[in-house]
Short mmCIF file of C-alpha atoms in Angstrom, two decimals:
data_model
loop_
_atom_site.label_atom_id
_atom_site.label_comp_id
_atom_site.label_asym_id
_atom_site.label_seq_id
_atom_site.Cartn_x
_atom_site.Cartn_y
_atom_site.Cartn_z
CA MET A 1 30.52 -4.37 -85.98
CA SER A 2 31.69 -5.94 -89.22
CA LYS A 3 30.10 -9.13 -90.40
CA LYS A 4 32.44 -11.95 -89.45
CA LYS A 5 32.35 -15.62 -90.42
CA LEU A 6 33.96 -18.80 -89.12
CA SER A 7 36.91 -19.85 -91.29
CA ARG A 8 35.44 -23.31 -91.56
CA GLY A 9 32.26 -24.99 -90.38
CA VAL A 10 31.83 -26.59 -86.99
CA ALA A 11 29.26 -29.21 -86.01
CA LEU A 12 27.88 -30.56 -82.77
CA VAL A 13 27.66 -34.38 -82.86
CA GLY A 14 27.28 -35.44 -79.23
CA ALA A 15 25.88 -34.08 -75.95
CA GLY A 16 25.64 -35.42 -72.42
CA MET A 17 24.61 -34.07 -69.06
CA SER A 18 24.72 -35.20 -65.45
CA LYS A 19 21.71 -34.98 -63.20
CA PHE A 20 21.54 -31.52 -61.62
CA GLY A 21 20.98 -31.08 -57.88
CA ALA A 22 22.85 -31.01 -54.58
CA PHE A 23 25.07 -34.07 -54.37
CA PRO A 24 27.08 -34.32 -51.15
CA GLY A 25 29.97 -36.73 -51.63
CA LEU A 26 30.24 -36.20 -55.39
CA ALA A 27 33.07 -34.03 -56.70
CA THR A 28 33.06 -32.03 -59.93
CA ARG A 29 35.07 -34.75 -61.67
CA ASP A 30 32.44 -37.39 -60.83
CA LEU A 31 29.72 -35.25 -62.42
CA PHE A 32 31.87 -34.52 -65.47
CA VAL A 33 32.64 -38.21 -66.00
CA GLU A 34 28.87 -38.87 -65.82
CA ALA A 35 28.23 -36.22 -68.49
CA PHE A 36 31.15 -37.43 -70.63
CA GLN A 37 29.97 -41.04 -70.58
CA GLU A 38 26.47 -40.03 -71.59
CA MET A 39 27.88 -37.82 -74.35
CA LEU A 40 29.74 -40.81 -75.83
CA THR A 41 26.47 -42.78 -76.05
CA THR A 42 24.80 -39.99 -78.03
CA ILE A 43 27.19 -40.11 -80.99
CA ASP A 44 25.18 -42.11 -83.54
CA LYS A 45 28.14 -43.76 -85.27
CA GLY A 46 30.38 -43.83 -82.20
CA ILE A 47 33.79 -42.38 -81.49
CA ASP A 48 37.09 -43.58 -80.11
CA PRO A 49 37.55 -41.10 -77.21
CA LYS A 50 41.28 -41.12 -77.94
CA ASP A 51 40.53 -39.15 -81.12
CA ILE A 52 39.51 -36.11 -79.05
CA GLU A 53 42.25 -33.52 -79.44
CA ALA A 54 41.57 -30.80 -76.87
CA LEU A 55 39.23 -29.80 -74.04
CA TYR A 56 37.66 -26.45 -73.20
CA ILE A 57 36.05 -26.52 -69.76
CA GLY A 58 33.70 -23.81 -68.52
CA ASN A 59 33.81 -23.38 -64.77
CA TYR A 60 33.12 -20.32 -62.68
CA SER A 61 34.80 -20.99 -59.38
CA SER A 62 36.03 -24.43 -58.42
CA ASP A 63 38.75 -22.52 -56.53
CA LEU A 64 36.30 -21.09 -54.02
CA PHE A 65 33.51 -23.68 -54.22
CA GLU A 66 35.79 -26.72 -53.82
CA HIS A 67 39.17 -25.20 -53.05
CA GLN A 68 40.38 -26.71 -56.32
CA GLY A 69 42.22 -24.66 -58.90
CA HIS A 70 43.65 -25.81 -62.25
CA THR A 71 40.52 -27.82 -62.82
CA ALA A 72 40.66 -28.50 -66.56
CA PRO A 73 43.61 -30.95 -66.55
CA ILE A 74 41.84 -32.99 -63.86
CA MET A 75 38.80 -33.26 -66.15
CA ALA A 76 41.12 -34.39 -68.97
CA ASP A 77 42.76 -36.96 -66.73
CA TRP A 78 39.54 -38.37 -65.30
CA THR A 79 38.04 -38.77 -68.78
CA GLY A 80 41.17 -40.57 -70.00
CA LEU A 81 42.22 -37.64 -72.21
CA ALA A 82 45.47 -36.51 -70.54
CA PRO A 83 47.91 -35.25 -71.87
CA ARG A 84 45.72 -33.39 -74.35
CA PRO A 85 45.55 -29.62 -73.89
CA ALA A 86 42.83 -28.75 -71.40
CA THR A 87 41.87 -25.15 -70.76
CA ARG A 88 39.47 -23.76 -68.20
CA ILE A 89 37.30 -20.82 -69.19
CA GLU A 90 36.03 -18.51 -66.45
CA ASP A 91 33.49 -15.89 -67.42
CA ALA A 92 31.05 -15.94 -64.51
CA CYS A 93 27.59 -17.23 -65.49
CA ALA A 94 28.72 -17.35 -69.12
CA SER A 95 31.73 -19.62 -68.46
CA SER A 96 30.41 -22.67 -70.28
CA GLY A 97 28.88 -20.68 -73.10
CA VAL A 98 32.26 -19.08 -73.67
CA ALA A 99 33.96 -22.51 -73.45
CA LEU A 100 31.66 -23.61 -76.28
CA ARG A 101 32.66 -20.54 -78.26
CA GLN A 102 36.36 -21.25 -77.64
CA GLY A 103 35.85 -24.82 -78.86
CA ILE A 104 34.17 -23.47 -81.99
CA ILE A 105 37.01 -21.01 -82.59
CA ALA A 106 39.63 -23.74 -82.06
CA ILE A 107 38.08 -25.95 -84.76
CA ALA A 108 37.34 -23.04 -87.10
CA SER A 109 41.00 -22.02 -86.85
CA GLY A 110 42.03 -25.37 -88.32
CA LEU A 111 44.09 -26.35 -85.29
CA TYR A 112 41.80 -29.18 -84.16
CA ASP A 113 39.12 -31.35 -85.75
CA ILE A 114 37.61 -32.90 -82.61
CA VAL A 115 37.11 -30.93 -79.40
CA LEU A 116 35.41 -31.74 -76.11
CA VAL A 117 33.59 -28.83 -74.45
CA GLY A 118 32.59 -29.13 -70.82
CA GLY A 119 30.63 -27.17 -68.28
CA ILE A 120 31.10 -27.97 -64.60
CA GLU A 121 30.09 -26.48 -61.26
CA LYS A 122 29.91 -27.95 -57.78
CA MET A 123 28.38 -25.32 -55.53
CA SER A 124 26.66 -27.17 -52.72
CA ASP A 125 29.63 -27.94 -50.46
CA LEU A 126 29.67 -24.39 -49.06
CA PRO A 127 27.18 -22.84 -46.63
CA THR A 128 24.82 -20.27 -48.21
CA ALA A 129 26.73 -17.18 -46.95
CA GLU A 130 29.93 -18.45 -48.57
CA VAL A 131 28.11 -19.33 -51.80
CA THR A 132 26.79 -15.75 -51.73
CA ASP A 133 30.36 -14.46 -51.25
CA THR A 134 31.67 -16.66 -54.07
CA LEU A 135 29.00 -15.53 -56.55
CA ALA A 136 29.63 -11.92 -55.54
CA THR A 137 33.28 -12.20 -56.64
CA ALA A 138 31.91 -11.97 -60.19
CA SER A 139 31.25 -8.29 -59.49
CA ASP A 140 33.67 -5.50 -58.59
CA MET A 141 35.11 -6.34 -55.19
CA LEU A 142 36.52 -2.83 -54.75
CA TYR A 143 33.55 -0.69 -55.67
CA GLU A 144 30.36 -2.76 -55.73
CA ILE A 145 30.68 -5.28 -52.92
CA PRO A 146 31.41 -2.64 -50.21
CA ALA A 147 27.91 -1.29 -50.99
CA GLY A 148 26.49 -4.59 -49.72
CA PHE A 149 25.52 -5.90 -53.14
CA THR A 150 25.14 -9.64 -53.69
CA PHE A 151 24.64 -11.29 -57.07
CA PRO A 152 20.90 -11.69 -56.52
CA GLY A 153 21.08 -8.05 -55.35
CA PHE A 154 22.38 -6.79 -58.69
CA TYR A 155 19.59 -8.43 -60.62
CA ALA A 156 17.12 -7.27 -57.97
CA ALA A 157 18.34 -3.69 -58.51
CA MET A 158 17.81 -4.14 -62.26
CA GLY A 159 14.38 -5.43 -61.23
CA THR A 160 13.49 -2.26 -59.28
CA ALA A 161 14.75 -0.11 -62.16
CA TYR A 162 12.61 -2.22 -64.54
CA MET A 163 9.55 -1.92 -62.27
CA HIS A 164 10.05 1.85 -62.09
CA GLN A 165 10.50 2.25 -65.85
CA TYR A 166 7.84 -0.14 -67.15
CA GLY A 167 5.37 -0.58 -64.28
CA ALA A 168 6.19 -4.24 -63.69
CA THR A 169 5.49 -5.74 -60.25
CA PRO A 170 7.11 -8.54 -58.22
CA GLU A 171 4.22 -10.67 -59.52
CA SER A 172 5.42 -10.08 -63.11
CA PHE A 173 8.66 -11.80 -62.16
CA MET A 174 6.85 -14.66 -60.38
CA HIS A 175 5.21 -15.72 -63.64
CA VAL A 176 8.66 -16.37 -65.12
CA GLY A 177 9.44 -18.70 -62.21
CA ILE A 178 6.12 -20.51 -62.63
CA LYS A 179 6.81 -21.03 -66.36
CA ASN A 180 10.39 -22.17 -65.83
CA HIS A 181 9.45 -24.66 -63.12
CA ASN A 182 6.85 -26.04 -65.55
CA ASN A 183 9.60 -26.40 -68.15
CA GLY A 184 11.79 -28.13 -65.57
CA THR A 185 9.28 -30.95 -65.24
CA LEU A 186 9.98 -31.82 -68.91
CA ASN A 187 13.65 -32.56 -68.12
CA GLU A 188 14.33 -35.59 -65.96
CA LYS A 189 17.73 -34.12 -65.05
CA ALA A 190 16.33 -30.87 -63.67
CA GLN A 191 17.10 -30.12 -60.03
CA PHE A 192 13.52 -29.86 -58.78
CA GLY A 193 11.46 -31.32 -61.61
CA ALA A 194 8.30 -30.00 -59.97
CA THR A 195 5.86 -27.25 -60.84
CA ILE A 196 5.29 -24.44 -58.34
CA ARG A 197 1.75 -25.84 -57.99
CA LYS A 198 3.14 -29.25 -57.03
CA ILE A 199 5.58 -27.72 -54.52
CA MET A 200 2.70 -25.69 -53.07
CA ASP A 201 0.36 -28.69 -52.86
CA GLY A 202 3.18 -30.67 -51.21
CA LYS A 203 3.51 -28.04 -48.48
CA ILE A 204 -0.26 -28.03 -47.92
CA ALA A 205 -0.31 -31.85 -47.69
CA LYS A 206 2.62 -31.79 -45.26
CA ALA A 207 0.86 -29.24 -43.02
CA GLU A 208 -2.31 -31.35 -43.05
CA ALA A 209 -0.39 -34.54 -42.24
CA LYS A 210 1.41 -32.94 -39.32
CA GLY A 211 -1.68 -31.18 -37.97
CA TYR A 212 -0.22 -27.70 -38.53
CA PRO A 213 -2.39 -24.76 -39.67
CA VAL A 214 -3.08 -25.36 -43.36
CA PRO A 215 -2.02 -22.42 -45.57
CA ASP A 216 -4.88 -20.94 -47.60
CA TRP A 217 -3.00 -20.02 -50.78
CA ALA A 218 -5.59 -19.66 -53.57
CA ASP A 219 -3.04 -20.10 -56.35
CA GLU A 220 0.66 -20.17 -57.16
CA VAL A 221 0.99 -16.39 -57.03
CA GLU A 222 -0.41 -16.25 -53.49
CA PHE A 223 2.00 -19.02 -52.53
CA LEU A 224 4.89 -17.05 -54.04
CA GLN A 225 3.80 -13.87 -52.23
CA ASP A 226 4.00 -15.63 -48.85
CA ASN A 227 7.20 -14.63 -47.02
CA ARG A 228 7.38 -17.96 -45.21
CA ALA A 229 6.88 -20.12 -48.30
CA ASN A 230 8.98 -17.92 -50.57
CA PRO A 231 11.38 -15.84 -48.49
CA ILE A 232 12.97 -12.67 -49.83
CA ILE A 233 16.56 -13.12 -50.97
CA ALA A 234 17.12 -9.59 -52.29
CA TRP A 235 13.83 -7.76 -52.82
CA PRO A 236 12.09 -8.02 -55.27
CA MET A 237 13.88 -11.35 -55.90
CA ARG A 238 12.55 -14.13 -53.69
CA LEU A 239 13.67 -17.75 -53.34
CA PHE A 240 11.70 -18.97 -56.39
CA ASP A 241 12.98 -16.04 -58.46
CA CYS A 242 16.53 -17.33 -58.00
CA SER A 243 18.25 -20.28 -59.59
CA PRO A 244 19.21 -22.76 -56.87
CA ILE A 245 22.65 -23.69 -55.58
CA SER A 246 23.43 -26.56 -57.96
CA ASP A 247 25.93 -29.24 -58.78
CA GLY A 248 26.07 -30.47 -62.35
CA ALA A 249 28.09 -31.00 -65.50
CA ALA A 250 27.61 -31.08 -69.25
CA ALA A 251 29.74 -32.32 -72.14
CA LEU A 252 29.53 -31.53 -75.87
CA LEU A 253 31.50 -32.93 -78.77
CA LEU A 254 32.38 -30.51 -81.56
CA VAL A 255 33.93 -31.61 -84.84
CA SER A 256 34.92 -29.92 -88.08
CA GLU A 257 32.29 -29.78 -90.81
CA GLU A 258 34.36 -32.00 -93.14
CA ILE A 259 34.22 -35.01 -90.82
CA ALA A 260 30.86 -34.44 -89.15
CA THR A 261 29.04 -37.21 -91.05
CA GLN A 262 31.59 -39.76 -89.81
CA PHE A 263 29.83 -39.40 -86.45
CA THR A 264 26.19 -38.86 -87.34
CA ASP A 265 23.96 -38.36 -90.36
CA THR A 266 22.31 -35.43 -88.58
CA PRO A 267 25.01 -33.08 -87.28
CA LEU A 268 23.92 -29.77 -85.80
CA TYR A 269 25.93 -27.06 -87.51
CA ILE A 270 27.01 -24.02 -85.52
CA ILE A 271 25.86 -21.09 -87.65
CA GLY A 272 26.45 -18.18 -85.31
CA SER A 273 28.11 -17.16 -82.10
CA GLY A 274 28.62 -13.86 -80.33
CA GLN A 275 30.27 -12.53 -77.22
CA ALA A 276 30.75 -9.13 -75.58
CA SER A 277 31.63 -7.71 -72.18
CA ASP A 278 30.02 -5.08 -70.02
CA VAL A 279 30.89 -2.68 -67.22
CA ALA A 280 29.82 -2.49 -63.57
CA LEU A 281 26.09 -1.93 -63.13
CA HIS A 282 26.59 1.62 -61.80
CA ASP A 283 28.54 2.51 -64.98
CA ARG A 284 25.80 1.38 -67.36
CA GLU A 285 23.82 4.01 -69.22
CA VAL A 286 20.64 2.01 -68.74
CA LEU A 287 19.91 -0.34 -65.85
CA THR A 288 17.09 -2.24 -67.54
CA SER A 289 19.06 -3.81 -70.39
CA ILE A 290 22.38 -5.65 -70.69
CA LYS A 291 24.46 -4.17 -73.49
CA ALA A 292 26.79 -7.19 -73.72
CA ALA A 293 23.80 -9.45 -74.39
CA ARG A 294 22.49 -7.12 -77.09
CA LEU A 295 25.88 -6.95 -78.82
CA ALA A 296 26.52 -10.69 -78.54
CA GLY A 297 23.07 -11.39 -79.95
CA GLN A 298 23.61 -9.02 -82.87
CA GLU A 299 26.97 -10.61 -83.66
CA ALA A 300 25.48 -14.12 -83.63
CA TYR A 301 22.49 -13.07 -85.76
CA GLU A 302 24.73 -11.38 -88.31
CA MET A 303 27.06 -14.37 -88.51
CA ALA A 304 24.12 -16.72 -88.97
CA GLY A 305 22.27 -14.41 -91.36
CA VAL A 306 19.06 -14.58 -89.37
CA THR A 307 16.93 -12.18 -87.34
CA PRO A 308 15.20 -12.63 -83.98
CA ALA A 309 11.97 -13.31 -85.90
CA ASP A 310 13.55 -16.48 -87.37
CA ILE A 311 14.25 -18.01 -83.94
CA GLN A 312 11.77 -20.72 -82.96
CA GLY A 313 13.23 -21.78 -79.62
CA ALA A 314 15.67 -20.22 -77.19
CA GLU A 315 17.16 -20.97 -73.80
CA ALA A 316 17.94 -17.60 -72.27
CA HIS A 317 19.99 -17.15 -69.12
CA ASP A 318 17.60 -17.17 -66.18
CA CYS A 319 19.80 -17.06 -63.08
CA PHE A 320 17.06 -14.76 -61.79
CA THR A 321 13.57 -14.22 -63.18
CA ILE A 322 14.31 -10.60 -64.11
CA ALA A 323 17.43 -11.82 -65.96
CA GLU A 324 15.29 -13.85 -68.37
CA ILE A 325 12.92 -10.94 -68.99
CA ILE A 326 15.83 -8.63 -69.81
CA ALA A 327 17.61 -11.30 -71.89
CA THR A 328 14.55 -11.98 -74.05
CA GLU A 329 14.33 -8.25 -74.75
CA ASP A 330 18.05 -7.83 -75.42
CA LEU A 331 17.96 -10.80 -77.82
CA GLY A 332 15.18 -9.08 -79.74
CA PHE A 333 12.27 -11.40 -78.98
CA PHE A 334 10.28 -8.70 -77.20
CA ALA A 335 10.29 -4.91 -77.16
CA PRO A 336 11.65 -3.38 -73.95
CA GLY A 337 9.05 -3.50 -71.19
CA MET B 1 54.21 5.33 -66.89
CA SER B 2 51.57 5.56 -64.22
CA SER B 3 52.74 6.89 -60.89
CA HIS B 4 49.81 5.16 -59.15
CA THR B 5 48.31 8.30 -57.69
CA ILE B 6 44.73 7.30 -58.49
CA THR B 7 44.10 4.10 -56.54
CA GLN B 8 41.35 2.48 -54.54
CA THR B 9 43.53 2.80 -51.44
CA THR B 10 43.59 6.59 -51.76
CA TYR B 11 39.86 6.69 -52.59
CA GLN B 12 39.23 4.72 -49.42
CA GLN B 13 41.30 7.14 -47.33
CA GLN B 14 39.29 10.01 -48.80
CA LEU B 15 36.04 8.27 -47.85
CA ALA B 16 37.39 7.98 -44.30
CA ASP B 17 37.96 11.77 -44.43
CA GLY B 18 34.34 12.27 -45.50
CA LYS B 19 35.03 13.05 -49.15
CA LEU B 20 33.70 11.37 -52.27
CA MET B 21 36.39 11.76 -54.90
CA ALA B 22 36.41 10.89 -58.60
CA SER B 23 39.23 11.04 -61.12
CA HIS B 24 39.08 13.67 -63.84
CA CYS B 25 40.63 13.71 -67.30
CA PRO B 26 41.53 17.33 -68.25
CA ALA B 27 41.81 16.36 -71.93
CA CYS B 28 38.26 14.93 -72.17
CA ASN B 29 36.85 17.05 -69.34
CA ALA B 30 35.24 13.83 -68.08
CA SER B 31 35.08 12.54 -64.52
CA TYR B 32 35.07 8.89 -63.52
CA LEU B 33 33.57 7.33 -60.45
CA PRO B 34 34.92 4.90 -59.28
CA PRO B 35 38.18 6.75 -59.95
CA ARG B 36 40.35 5.36 -62.75
CA PRO B 37 44.08 5.83 -63.30
CA MET B 38 43.64 6.05 -67.10
CA CYS B 39 40.96 7.79 -69.12
CA PRO B 40 39.00 5.05 -70.95
CA GLN B 41 38.06 7.53 -73.72
CA CYS B 42 41.39 9.13 -74.68
CA PHE B 43 43.74 6.73 -72.84
CA GLY B 44 45.31 9.77 -71.18
CA ALA B 45 47.06 9.19 -67.88
CA GLN B 46 47.09 12.79 -66.59
CA MET B 47 44.21 12.10 -64.26
CA GLU B 48 43.41 14.42 -61.35
CA TRP B 49 41.30 13.95 -58.25
CA ARG B 50 38.06 15.89 -58.19
CA GLU B 51 35.54 16.10 -55.36
CA MET B 52 32.05 14.92 -56.21
CA PRO B 53 28.69 16.43 -55.23
CA THR B 54 27.18 14.79 -52.17
CA HIS B 55 23.60 14.95 -53.40
CA GLY B 56 21.86 12.85 -55.98
CA LYS B 57 18.88 10.59 -56.56
CA LEU B 58 18.22 6.90 -56.18
CA ALA B 59 18.45 5.08 -59.54
CA ALA B 60 17.94 1.44 -58.46
CA PHE B 61 17.89 -0.51 -55.21
CA THR B 62 17.38 -3.83 -53.51
CA VAL B 63 16.75 -4.92 -49.94
CA VAL B 64 19.18 -7.74 -49.18
CA HIS B 65 18.01 -10.47 -46.81
CA ILE B 66 20.58 -13.15 -47.69
CA ALA B 67 23.75 -11.22 -46.95
CA PRO B 68 27.40 -11.81 -47.74
CA THR B 69 29.82 -12.58 -44.89
CA ALA B 70 31.11 -9.00 -44.61
CA MET B 71 27.62 -7.59 -44.09
CA ILE B 72 26.76 -10.38 -41.61
CA GLU B 73 29.86 -9.35 -39.66
CA ALA B 74 28.55 -5.76 -39.74
CA GLY B 75 25.36 -6.98 -38.05
CA TYR B 76 23.08 -7.48 -41.06
CA GLY B 77 21.30 -10.59 -42.33
CA ARG B 78 17.95 -12.32 -42.52
CA ASP B 79 16.71 -10.66 -39.30
CA ASN B 80 18.22 -7.26 -40.10
CA PRO B 81 18.06 -6.69 -43.87
CA TYR B 82 19.62 -3.65 -45.49
CA CYS B 83 19.20 -1.63 -48.65
CA SER B 84 21.86 -1.36 -51.35
CA GLY B 85 21.44 0.77 -54.41
CA ILE B 86 22.81 2.81 -57.24
CA VAL B 87 22.81 6.57 -56.85
CA GLU B 88 22.97 9.07 -59.68
CA LEU B 89 24.84 12.14 -58.46
CA GLU B 90 23.83 15.67 -59.45
CA ASN B 91 26.52 15.62 -62.16
CA GLY B 92 25.15 12.41 -63.69
CA LEU B 93 27.81 9.98 -62.43
CA LYS B 94 26.49 6.83 -60.78
CA ILE B 95 27.92 4.81 -57.90
CA SER B 96 26.95 1.76 -55.81
CA ALA B 97 26.33 2.39 -52.12
CA GLN B 98 24.38 1.28 -49.11
CA ILE B 99 21.11 3.22 -48.84
CA THR B 100 19.93 4.36 -45.42
CA GLY B 101 16.89 6.25 -44.18
CA VAL B 102 14.44 3.78 -45.74
CA ASP B 103 12.01 1.30 -44.16
CA VAL B 104 13.51 -2.01 -45.28
CA SER B 105 10.38 -3.83 -44.02
CA GLN B 106 8.38 -2.05 -46.74
CA PRO B 107 10.59 -2.14 -49.85
CA GLU B 108 7.60 -1.46 -52.08
CA LEU B 109 7.47 2.04 -50.60
CA ILE B 110 11.08 2.89 -51.46
CA GLN B 111 10.97 5.29 -54.40
CA ILE B 112 13.40 5.39 -57.28
CA GLY B 113 14.15 9.06 -57.92
CA SER B 114 14.20 9.94 -54.20
CA ALA B 115 16.71 12.63 -53.21
CA VAL B 116 19.69 11.24 -51.35
CA GLN B 117 22.67 12.70 -49.51
CA ALA B 118 26.07 11.08 -49.02
CA GLU B 119 27.06 9.81 -45.62
CA PHE B 120 30.29 8.14 -44.68
CA LEU B 121 29.84 5.10 -42.46
CA GLN B 122 32.70 4.16 -40.16
CA ARG B 123 32.80 0.47 -39.39
CA GLU B 124 35.44 -1.72 -37.86
CA ALA B 125 36.35 -2.84 -41.38
CA GLY B 126 36.87 0.77 -42.54
CA ALA B 127 34.95 3.63 -44.14
CA PHE B 128 31.95 2.89 -46.37
CA LEU B 129 30.05 5.13 -48.73
CA ALA B 130 26.33 5.31 -48.10
CA PHE B 131 23.50 7.61 -49.13
CA GLU B 132 20.60 8.62 -46.93
CA VAL B 133 17.18 9.17 -48.47
CA ILE B 134 16.28 12.73 -47.42
CA GLU B 135 12.76 13.17 -48.79
#
């Protein structure tokens, strides 16, 4: 892949996020307005929202989750930005990441100077079986779904291939969940905001209070191995290996490099971005690595002129615990296995 | 111009007849499963049907407890989990399928690399490809 650059610089000058969780009675637009309002408060020198020129909204499936299509113009309208162009980006789990990339490309092209990027999902209105169906539409409905695969099932299959190739165990995956729940306690907007230890202690306290037999889990791993406390979703992925069914929204403000300091003295410049696509799992040469992630990472590193060794912090996709393990390898932070 | 001879509808009819069929590009001498109407290597459209071997080995699997609606309607779910997997056929092509002949209550005993044989499940919703673990 040739080394490509943005035609002009792009900076991030504002960011807002709704609380994440299950919010009956709140629609996607309510969560997006919450994120948008917070975003406005984060711009050090302020902004007149009317100066925003376009919106790129990442959303996987409002159609099936809420029976609402054509979602982006509604987000523009509810944030007072109609009739500005509003485009929804659907790319499964990567929808909002790709919306960010489209916002970057739009500014780099010279067409816009100020762009709002959103990420929205409202999943909790549907029962679990229908959420499972909706997530599964991100795979091949003709040739993968008839096999009984679910989205957790695909990652679980990568998990069994990974266990077979590298000798990992279900417990290897559990440690990712324990770490990520610890990280969640550092974010007041996280859905659970509790460590696995705290969730476990809560269940023990509840059993004691109600006079039920008190579970004798010695530690978090024993808790996570317990089928009742941590039921199997798609073996080896259990409940706490899977990201929850969530409602939430995020909003970012991107501006061109030339005007960035009008909004803040400390803009965050976008120095690299990458994107690639991949084929159905059964068509992949290897089942323990995601080629699209490797290629996207390489493209971003080349654009930024850095290597994985330069990266000091990363948020990798962790829809399932095995996904994070594979992502951190594909992004070059760890050797395979 | 494609004459739409290589379609999922035809593939499905072949499954109902107990045949696993791929499409084959004579120019590249490459077969594709699932069958494709155009060769993704040479962009040739002269694709032909070719019957696939019915034996292979298990390449990856999962035991699904939280099932999608279609599998719940087929009688599966939390109380009756099932195995799905990816099978590598003797000719190296891989395909997704339900996996039978395994003890889903002991997924840790299911072995990647196990020999499998195609079976064609007939359900109310149609014909489904599955592979039975035979060793």
